[in-house]
mmCIF file of C-alpha atoms and ligand atoms in Angstrom:
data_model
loop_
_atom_site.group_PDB
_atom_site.id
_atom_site.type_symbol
_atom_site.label_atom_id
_atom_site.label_comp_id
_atom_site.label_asym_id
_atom_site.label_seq_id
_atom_site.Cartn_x
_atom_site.Cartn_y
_atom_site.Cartn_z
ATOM 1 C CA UNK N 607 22.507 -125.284 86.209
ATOM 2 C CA UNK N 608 19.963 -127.603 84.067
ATOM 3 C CA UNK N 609 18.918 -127.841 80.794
ATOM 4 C CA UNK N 610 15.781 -129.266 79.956
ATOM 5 C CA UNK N 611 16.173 -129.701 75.855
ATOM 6 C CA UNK N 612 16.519 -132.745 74.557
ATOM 7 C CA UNK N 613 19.766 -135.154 73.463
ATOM 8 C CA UNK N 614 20.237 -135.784 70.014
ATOM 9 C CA UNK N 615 21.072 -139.297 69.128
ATOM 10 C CA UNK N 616 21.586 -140.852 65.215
ATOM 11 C CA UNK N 617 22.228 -143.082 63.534
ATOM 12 C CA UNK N 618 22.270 -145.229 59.855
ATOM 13 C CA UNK N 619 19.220 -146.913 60.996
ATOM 14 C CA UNK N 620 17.713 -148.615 64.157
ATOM 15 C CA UNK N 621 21.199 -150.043 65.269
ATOM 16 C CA UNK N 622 21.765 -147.110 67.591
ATOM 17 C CA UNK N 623 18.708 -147.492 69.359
ATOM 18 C CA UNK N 624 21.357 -149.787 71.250
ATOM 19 C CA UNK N 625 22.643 -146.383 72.452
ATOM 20 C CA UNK N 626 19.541 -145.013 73.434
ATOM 21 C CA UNK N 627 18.431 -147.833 75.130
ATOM 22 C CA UNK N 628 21.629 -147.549 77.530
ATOM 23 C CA UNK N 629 21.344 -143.707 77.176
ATOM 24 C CA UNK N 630 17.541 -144.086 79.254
ATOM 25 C CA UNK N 631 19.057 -146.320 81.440
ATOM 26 C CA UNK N 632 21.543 -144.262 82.605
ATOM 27 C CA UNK N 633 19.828 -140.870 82.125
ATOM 28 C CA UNK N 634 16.519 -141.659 82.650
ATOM 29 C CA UNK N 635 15.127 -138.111 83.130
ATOM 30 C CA UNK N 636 16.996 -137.024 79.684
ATOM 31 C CA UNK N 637 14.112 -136.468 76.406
ATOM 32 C CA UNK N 638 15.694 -137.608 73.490
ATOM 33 C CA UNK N 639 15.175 -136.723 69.769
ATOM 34 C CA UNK N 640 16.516 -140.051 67.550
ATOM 35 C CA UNK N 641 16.801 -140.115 64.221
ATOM 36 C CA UNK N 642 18.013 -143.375 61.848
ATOM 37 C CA UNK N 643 18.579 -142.703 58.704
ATOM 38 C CA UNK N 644 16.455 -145.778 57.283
ATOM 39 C CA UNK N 645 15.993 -144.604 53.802
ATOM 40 C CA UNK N 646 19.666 -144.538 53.003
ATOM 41 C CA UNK N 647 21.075 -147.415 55.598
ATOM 42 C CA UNK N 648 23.468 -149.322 55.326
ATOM 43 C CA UNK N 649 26.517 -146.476 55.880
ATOM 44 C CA UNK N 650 29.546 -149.211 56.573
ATOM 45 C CA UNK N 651 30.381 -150.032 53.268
ATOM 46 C CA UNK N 652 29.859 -145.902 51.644
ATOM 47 C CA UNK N 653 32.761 -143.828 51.071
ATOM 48 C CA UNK N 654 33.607 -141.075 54.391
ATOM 49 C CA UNK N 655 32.484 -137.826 51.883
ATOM 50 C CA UNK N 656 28.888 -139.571 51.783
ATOM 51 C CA UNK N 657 28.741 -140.453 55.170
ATOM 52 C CA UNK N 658 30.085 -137.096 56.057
ATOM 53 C CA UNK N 659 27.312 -135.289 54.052
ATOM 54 C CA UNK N 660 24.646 -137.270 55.805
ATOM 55 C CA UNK N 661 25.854 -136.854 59.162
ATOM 56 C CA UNK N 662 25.919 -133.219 58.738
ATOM 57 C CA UNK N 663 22.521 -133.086 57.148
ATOM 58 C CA UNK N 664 21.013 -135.129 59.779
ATOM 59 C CA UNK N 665 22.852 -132.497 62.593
ATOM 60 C CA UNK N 666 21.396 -129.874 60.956
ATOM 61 C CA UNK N 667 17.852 -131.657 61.264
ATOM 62 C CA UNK N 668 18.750 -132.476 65.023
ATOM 63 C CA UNK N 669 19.718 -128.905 65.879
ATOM 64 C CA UNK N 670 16.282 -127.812 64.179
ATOM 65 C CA UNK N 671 14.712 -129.662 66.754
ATOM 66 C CA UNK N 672 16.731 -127.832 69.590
ATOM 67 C CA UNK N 673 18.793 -130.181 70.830
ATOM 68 C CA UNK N 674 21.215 -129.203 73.289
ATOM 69 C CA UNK N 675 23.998 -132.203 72.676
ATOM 70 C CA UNK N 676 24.470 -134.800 69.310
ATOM 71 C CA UNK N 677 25.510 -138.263 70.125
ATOM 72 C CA UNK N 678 26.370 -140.356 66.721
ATOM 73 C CA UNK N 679 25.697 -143.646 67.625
ATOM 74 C CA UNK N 680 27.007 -145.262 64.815
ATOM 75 C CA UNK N 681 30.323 -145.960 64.503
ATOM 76 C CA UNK N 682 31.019 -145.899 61.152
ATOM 77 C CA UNK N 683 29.533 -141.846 60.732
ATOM 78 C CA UNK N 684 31.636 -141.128 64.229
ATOM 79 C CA UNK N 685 34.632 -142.625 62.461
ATOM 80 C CA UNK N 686 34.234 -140.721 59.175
ATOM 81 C CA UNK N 687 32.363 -137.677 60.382
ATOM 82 C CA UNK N 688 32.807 -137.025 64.349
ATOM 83 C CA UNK N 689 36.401 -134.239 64.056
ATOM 84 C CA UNK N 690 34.417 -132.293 61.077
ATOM 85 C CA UNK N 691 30.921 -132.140 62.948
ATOM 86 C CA UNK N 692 32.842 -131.170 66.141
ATOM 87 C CA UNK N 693 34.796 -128.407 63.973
ATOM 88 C CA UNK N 694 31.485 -126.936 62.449
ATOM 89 C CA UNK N 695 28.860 -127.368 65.573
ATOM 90 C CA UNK N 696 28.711 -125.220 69.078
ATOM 91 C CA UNK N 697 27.406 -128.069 70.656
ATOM 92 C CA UNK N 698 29.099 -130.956 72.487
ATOM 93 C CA UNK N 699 29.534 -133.449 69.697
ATOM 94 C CA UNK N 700 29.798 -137.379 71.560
ATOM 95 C CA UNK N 701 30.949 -140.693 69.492
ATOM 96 C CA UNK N 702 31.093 -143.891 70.286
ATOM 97 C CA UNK N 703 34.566 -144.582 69.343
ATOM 98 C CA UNK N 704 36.382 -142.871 72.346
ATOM 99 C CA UNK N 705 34.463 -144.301 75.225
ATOM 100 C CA UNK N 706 34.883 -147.722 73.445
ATOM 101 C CA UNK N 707 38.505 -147.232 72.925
ATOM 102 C CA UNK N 708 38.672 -146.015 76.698
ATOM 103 C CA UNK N 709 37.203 -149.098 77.632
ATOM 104 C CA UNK N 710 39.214 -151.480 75.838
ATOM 105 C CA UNK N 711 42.068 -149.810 77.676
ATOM 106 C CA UNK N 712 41.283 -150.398 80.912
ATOM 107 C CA UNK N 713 40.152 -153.934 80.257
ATOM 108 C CA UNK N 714 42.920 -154.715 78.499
ATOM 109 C CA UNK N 715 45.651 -156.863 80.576
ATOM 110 C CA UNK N 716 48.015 -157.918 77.489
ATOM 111 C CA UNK N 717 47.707 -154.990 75.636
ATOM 112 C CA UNK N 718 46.174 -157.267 72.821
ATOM 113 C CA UNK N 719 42.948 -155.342 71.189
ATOM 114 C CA UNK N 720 40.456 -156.878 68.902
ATOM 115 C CA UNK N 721 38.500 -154.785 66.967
ATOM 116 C CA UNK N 722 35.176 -155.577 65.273
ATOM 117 C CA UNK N 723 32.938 -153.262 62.887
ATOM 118 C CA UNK N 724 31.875 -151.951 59.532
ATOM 119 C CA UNK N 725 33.953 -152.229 56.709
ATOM 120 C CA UNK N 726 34.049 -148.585 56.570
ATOM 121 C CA UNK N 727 34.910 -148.254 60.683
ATOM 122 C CA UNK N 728 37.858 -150.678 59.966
ATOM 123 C CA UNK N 729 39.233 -149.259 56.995
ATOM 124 C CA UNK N 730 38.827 -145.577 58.725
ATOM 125 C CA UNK N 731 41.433 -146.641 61.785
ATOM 126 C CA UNK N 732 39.571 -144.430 64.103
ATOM 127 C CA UNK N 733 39.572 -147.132 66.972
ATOM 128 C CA UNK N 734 43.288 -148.037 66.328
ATOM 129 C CA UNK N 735 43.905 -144.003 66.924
ATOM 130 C CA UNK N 736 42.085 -144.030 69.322
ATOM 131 C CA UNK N 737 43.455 -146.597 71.594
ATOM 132 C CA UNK N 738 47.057 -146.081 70.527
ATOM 133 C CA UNK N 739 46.362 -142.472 71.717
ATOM 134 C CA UNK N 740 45.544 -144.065 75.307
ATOM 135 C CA UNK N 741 47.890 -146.890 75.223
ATOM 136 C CA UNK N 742 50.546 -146.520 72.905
ATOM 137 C CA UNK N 743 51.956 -150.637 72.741
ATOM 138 C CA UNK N 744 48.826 -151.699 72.736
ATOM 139 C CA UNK N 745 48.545 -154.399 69.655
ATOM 140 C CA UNK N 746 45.396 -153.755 67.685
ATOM 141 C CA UNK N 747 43.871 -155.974 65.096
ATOM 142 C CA UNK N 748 40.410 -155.068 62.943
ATOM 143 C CA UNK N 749 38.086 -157.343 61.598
ATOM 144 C CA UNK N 750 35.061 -156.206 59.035
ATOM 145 C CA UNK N 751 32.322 -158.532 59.946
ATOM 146 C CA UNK N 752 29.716 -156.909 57.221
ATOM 147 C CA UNK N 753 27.411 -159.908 57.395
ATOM 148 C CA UNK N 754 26.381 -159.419 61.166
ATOM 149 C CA UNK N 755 24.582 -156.685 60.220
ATOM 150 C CA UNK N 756 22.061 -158.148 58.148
ATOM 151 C CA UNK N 757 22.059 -161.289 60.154
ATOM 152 C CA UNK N 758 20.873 -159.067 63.499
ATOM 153 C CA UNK N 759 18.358 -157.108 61.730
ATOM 154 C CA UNK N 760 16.810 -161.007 60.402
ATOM 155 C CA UNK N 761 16.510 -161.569 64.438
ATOM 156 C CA UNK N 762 19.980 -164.427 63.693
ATOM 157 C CA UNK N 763 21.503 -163.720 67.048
ATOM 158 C CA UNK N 764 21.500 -167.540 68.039
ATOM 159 C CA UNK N 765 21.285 -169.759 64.618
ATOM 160 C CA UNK N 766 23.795 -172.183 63.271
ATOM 161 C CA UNK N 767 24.707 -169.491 59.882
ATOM 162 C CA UNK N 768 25.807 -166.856 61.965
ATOM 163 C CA UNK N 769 27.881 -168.824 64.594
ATOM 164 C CA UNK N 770 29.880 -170.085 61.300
ATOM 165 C CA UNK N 771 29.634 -166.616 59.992
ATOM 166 C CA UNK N 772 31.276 -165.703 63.561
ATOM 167 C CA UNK N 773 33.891 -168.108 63.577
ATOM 168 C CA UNK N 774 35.429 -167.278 60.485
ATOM 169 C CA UNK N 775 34.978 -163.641 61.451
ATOM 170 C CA UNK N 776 36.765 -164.332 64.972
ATOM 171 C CA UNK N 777 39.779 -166.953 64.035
ATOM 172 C CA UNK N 778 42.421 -164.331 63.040
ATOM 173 C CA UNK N 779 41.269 -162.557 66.094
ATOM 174 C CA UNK N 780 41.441 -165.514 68.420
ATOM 175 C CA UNK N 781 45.391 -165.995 66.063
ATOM 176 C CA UNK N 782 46.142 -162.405 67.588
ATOM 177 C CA UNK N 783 45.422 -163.736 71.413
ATOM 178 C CA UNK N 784 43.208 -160.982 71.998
ATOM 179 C CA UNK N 785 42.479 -160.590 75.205
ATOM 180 C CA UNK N 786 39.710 -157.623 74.770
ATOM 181 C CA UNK N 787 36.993 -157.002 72.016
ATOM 182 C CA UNK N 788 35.833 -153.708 71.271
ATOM 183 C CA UNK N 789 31.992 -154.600 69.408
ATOM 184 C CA UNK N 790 32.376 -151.194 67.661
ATOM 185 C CA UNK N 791 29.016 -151.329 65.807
ATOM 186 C CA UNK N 792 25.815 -150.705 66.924
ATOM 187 C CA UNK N 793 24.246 -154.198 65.966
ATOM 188 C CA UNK N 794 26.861 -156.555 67.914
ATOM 189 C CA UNK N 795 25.872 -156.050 71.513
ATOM 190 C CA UNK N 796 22.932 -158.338 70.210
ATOM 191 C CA UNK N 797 25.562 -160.909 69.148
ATOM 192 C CA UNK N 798 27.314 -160.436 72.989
ATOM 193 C CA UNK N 799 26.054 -163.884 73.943
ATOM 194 C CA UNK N 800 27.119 -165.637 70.689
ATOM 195 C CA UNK N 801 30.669 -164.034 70.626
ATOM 196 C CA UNK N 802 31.127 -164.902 74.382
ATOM 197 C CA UNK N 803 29.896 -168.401 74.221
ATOM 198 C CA UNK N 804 32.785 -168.965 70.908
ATOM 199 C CA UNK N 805 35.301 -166.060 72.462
ATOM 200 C CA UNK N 806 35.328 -168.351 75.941
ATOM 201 C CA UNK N 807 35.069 -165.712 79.330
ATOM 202 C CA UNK N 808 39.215 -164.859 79.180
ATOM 203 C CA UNK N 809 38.215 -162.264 76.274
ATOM 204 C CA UNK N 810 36.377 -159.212 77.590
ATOM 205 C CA UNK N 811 33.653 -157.783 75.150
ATOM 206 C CA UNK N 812 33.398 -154.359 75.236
ATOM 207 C CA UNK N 813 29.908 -152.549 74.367
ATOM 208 C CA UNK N 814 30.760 -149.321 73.591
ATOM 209 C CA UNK N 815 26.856 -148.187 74.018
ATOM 210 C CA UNK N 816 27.464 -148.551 77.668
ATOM 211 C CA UNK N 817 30.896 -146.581 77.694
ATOM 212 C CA UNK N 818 29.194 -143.947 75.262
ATOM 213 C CA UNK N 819 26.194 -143.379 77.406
ATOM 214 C CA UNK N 820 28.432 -142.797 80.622
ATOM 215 C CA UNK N 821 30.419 -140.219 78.150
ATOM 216 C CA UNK N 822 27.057 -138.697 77.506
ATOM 217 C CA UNK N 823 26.739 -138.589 81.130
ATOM 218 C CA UNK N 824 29.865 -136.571 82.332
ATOM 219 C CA UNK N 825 29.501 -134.124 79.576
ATOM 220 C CA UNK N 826 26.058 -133.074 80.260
ATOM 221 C CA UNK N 827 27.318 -132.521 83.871
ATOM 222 C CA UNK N 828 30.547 -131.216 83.363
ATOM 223 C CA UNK N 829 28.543 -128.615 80.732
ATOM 224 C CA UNK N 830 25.545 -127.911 82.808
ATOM 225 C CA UNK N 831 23.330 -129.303 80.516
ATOM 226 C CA UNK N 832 22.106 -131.971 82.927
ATOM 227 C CA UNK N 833 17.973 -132.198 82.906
ATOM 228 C CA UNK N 834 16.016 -131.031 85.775
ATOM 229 C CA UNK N 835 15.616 -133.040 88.587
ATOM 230 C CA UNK N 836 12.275 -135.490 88.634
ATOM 231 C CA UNK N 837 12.802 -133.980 84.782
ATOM 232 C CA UNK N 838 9.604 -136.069 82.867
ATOM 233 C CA UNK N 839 11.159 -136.811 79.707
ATOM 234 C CA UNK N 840 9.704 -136.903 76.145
ATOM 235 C CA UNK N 841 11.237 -139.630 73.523
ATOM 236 C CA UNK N 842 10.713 -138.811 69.587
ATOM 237 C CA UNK N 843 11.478 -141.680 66.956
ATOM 238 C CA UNK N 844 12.159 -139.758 63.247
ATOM 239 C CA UNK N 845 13.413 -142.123 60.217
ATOM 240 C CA UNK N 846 14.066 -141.314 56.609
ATOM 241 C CA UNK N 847 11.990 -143.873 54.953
ATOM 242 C CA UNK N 848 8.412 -145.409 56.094
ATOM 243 C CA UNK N 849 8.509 -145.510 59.237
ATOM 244 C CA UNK N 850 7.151 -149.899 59.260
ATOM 245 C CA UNK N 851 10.624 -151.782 59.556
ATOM 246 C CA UNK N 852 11.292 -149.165 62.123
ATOM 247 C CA UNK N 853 8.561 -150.031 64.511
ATOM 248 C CA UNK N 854 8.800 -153.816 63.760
ATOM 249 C CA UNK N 855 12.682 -154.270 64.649
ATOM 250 C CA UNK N 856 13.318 -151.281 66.591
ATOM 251 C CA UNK N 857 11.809 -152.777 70.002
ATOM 252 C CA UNK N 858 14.344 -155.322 69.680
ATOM 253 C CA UNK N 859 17.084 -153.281 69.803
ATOM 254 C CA UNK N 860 15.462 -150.808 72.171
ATOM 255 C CA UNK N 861 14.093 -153.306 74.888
ATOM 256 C CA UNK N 862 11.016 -151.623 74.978
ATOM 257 C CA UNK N 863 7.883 -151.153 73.293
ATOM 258 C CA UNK N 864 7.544 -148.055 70.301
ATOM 259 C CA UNK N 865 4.648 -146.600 69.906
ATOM 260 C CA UNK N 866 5.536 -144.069 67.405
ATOM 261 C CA UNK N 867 8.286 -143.183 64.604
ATOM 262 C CA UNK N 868 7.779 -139.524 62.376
ATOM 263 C CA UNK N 869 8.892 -140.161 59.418
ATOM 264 C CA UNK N 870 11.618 -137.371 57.358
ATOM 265 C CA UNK N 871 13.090 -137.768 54.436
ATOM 266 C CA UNK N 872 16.781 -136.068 53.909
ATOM 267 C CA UNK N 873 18.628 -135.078 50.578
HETATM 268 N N1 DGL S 1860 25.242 -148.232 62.413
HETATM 269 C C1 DGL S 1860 26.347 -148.833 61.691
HETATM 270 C C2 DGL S 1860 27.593 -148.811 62.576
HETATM 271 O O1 DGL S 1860 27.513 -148.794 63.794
HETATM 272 C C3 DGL S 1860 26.022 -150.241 61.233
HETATM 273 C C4 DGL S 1860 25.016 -150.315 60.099
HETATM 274 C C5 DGL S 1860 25.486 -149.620 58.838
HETATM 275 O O2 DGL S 1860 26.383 -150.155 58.139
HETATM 276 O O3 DGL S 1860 24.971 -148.559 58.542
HETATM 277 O O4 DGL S 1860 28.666 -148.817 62.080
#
């Protein structure tokens, strides 16, 4: 069995183009609809009822394009809205928080599990859930890091601000002996070098884009919903505000070039 409709992937903004970039790695004949929610970004610091209402209004907008799976790449709307859009949809539903958590599991060696996010990711404890689920001892310790965000989208990956920003971030993770870091926001696998460089290589970074996209995997072939072989697949940008900031910064977090982002407003 094969499916030939596209994957829906969203997002706040142009973080979880991190996503799709591993999602056409891995699933390269997949099309895939994406939509960031640019007009209304950032999410991490909004309460989960507003991040819940524009996850579901940006579902409903991905189902209008007949998608045959959603995958929320951001981690703060799959920590606030991923149980209620699995609830209300017929569709397989995919987050990033369970593959991450997964991941961080099997990496782990001490049982010691750093966390890193949005304010609103933190505060939600979907990760520690998550992992306790898989590994009940396990030890795990948050950290909000709001600033990276803004320092990634200003191209900061490598400057002197952010490795200070980084350090104070990191010391009451490195205090914890962590021996695993779960980068659970879509921005911070462009901060992998920095964080590994201060974190040292005993401390395993864990991308959940990678995990997620491999979760994406196994569901479209467990479902039947797998693309046609030699499948020539068609990729659609959409954002909620003009689509300029899109196309400038979005090739940075894809890897590739954009040619074109539709623009739709929501709400
Ligand atoms: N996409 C968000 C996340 O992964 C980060 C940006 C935001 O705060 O909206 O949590």
């Amino acid at each position: 069995m094969s499916n030939p409709a596209p994957i829906g992937v969203f997002d706040s903004g142009i973080g979880g183009l991190t996503v799709v970039h591993e999602i056409m790695r891995q699933l390269p004949h997949e099309s895939i609809v994406y939509f960031g929610d640019t007009a209304r970004v950032p999410y991490g610091n909004k309460g989960p009822e507003t991040v819940q209402r524009y996850s579901r209004e940006i579902a409903d907008f991905l189902e209008s394009q007949g998608v045959k799976a959603i995958v929320i790449a951001c981690n703060t709307a799959t920590a606030h809205a991923l149980p209620m859009l699995r609830a209300e949809r017929a569709l397989p539903v995919i987050g990033v928080v369970e593959p991450g958590a997964r991941a961080a599991v099997a990496a782990s060696r001490s049982g010691a599990i750093g966390v890193i996010g949005t304010l609103g990711t933190v505060k939600s404890g979907a990760y520690d859930r998550a992992i306790h689920a898989l590994r009940p001892d396990a030890r795990v310790a948050g950290q909000a890091c709001p600033l990276f965000v803004p320092l990634v989208e200003e191209g900061w990956t490598d400057r002197a601000a952010t490795r200070l920003v980084a350090d104070e971030y990191l010391e009451p993770l490195v205090h914890e002996h962590v021996d695993t870091l779960v980068l659970g926001c879509t921005h911070y696998p462009l901060l992998k070098p920095l964080l590994h460089e201060l974190l040292g290589p005993t401390v395993r970074l864990i991308d959940s884009a990678e995990e997620t996209a491999a979760e994406t995997a196994r569901v479209l072939r467990d479902r039947g919903l797998e693309a046609p072989a030699g499948a020539v697949p068609v990729h659609r940008f959409f954002c909620s505000d003009e689509p300029s900031r899109f196309l400038a910064l979005g090739q940075r977090f894809l890897g590739r070039a954009i040619d074109r982002v539709e623009s739709h407003p929501l709400g």
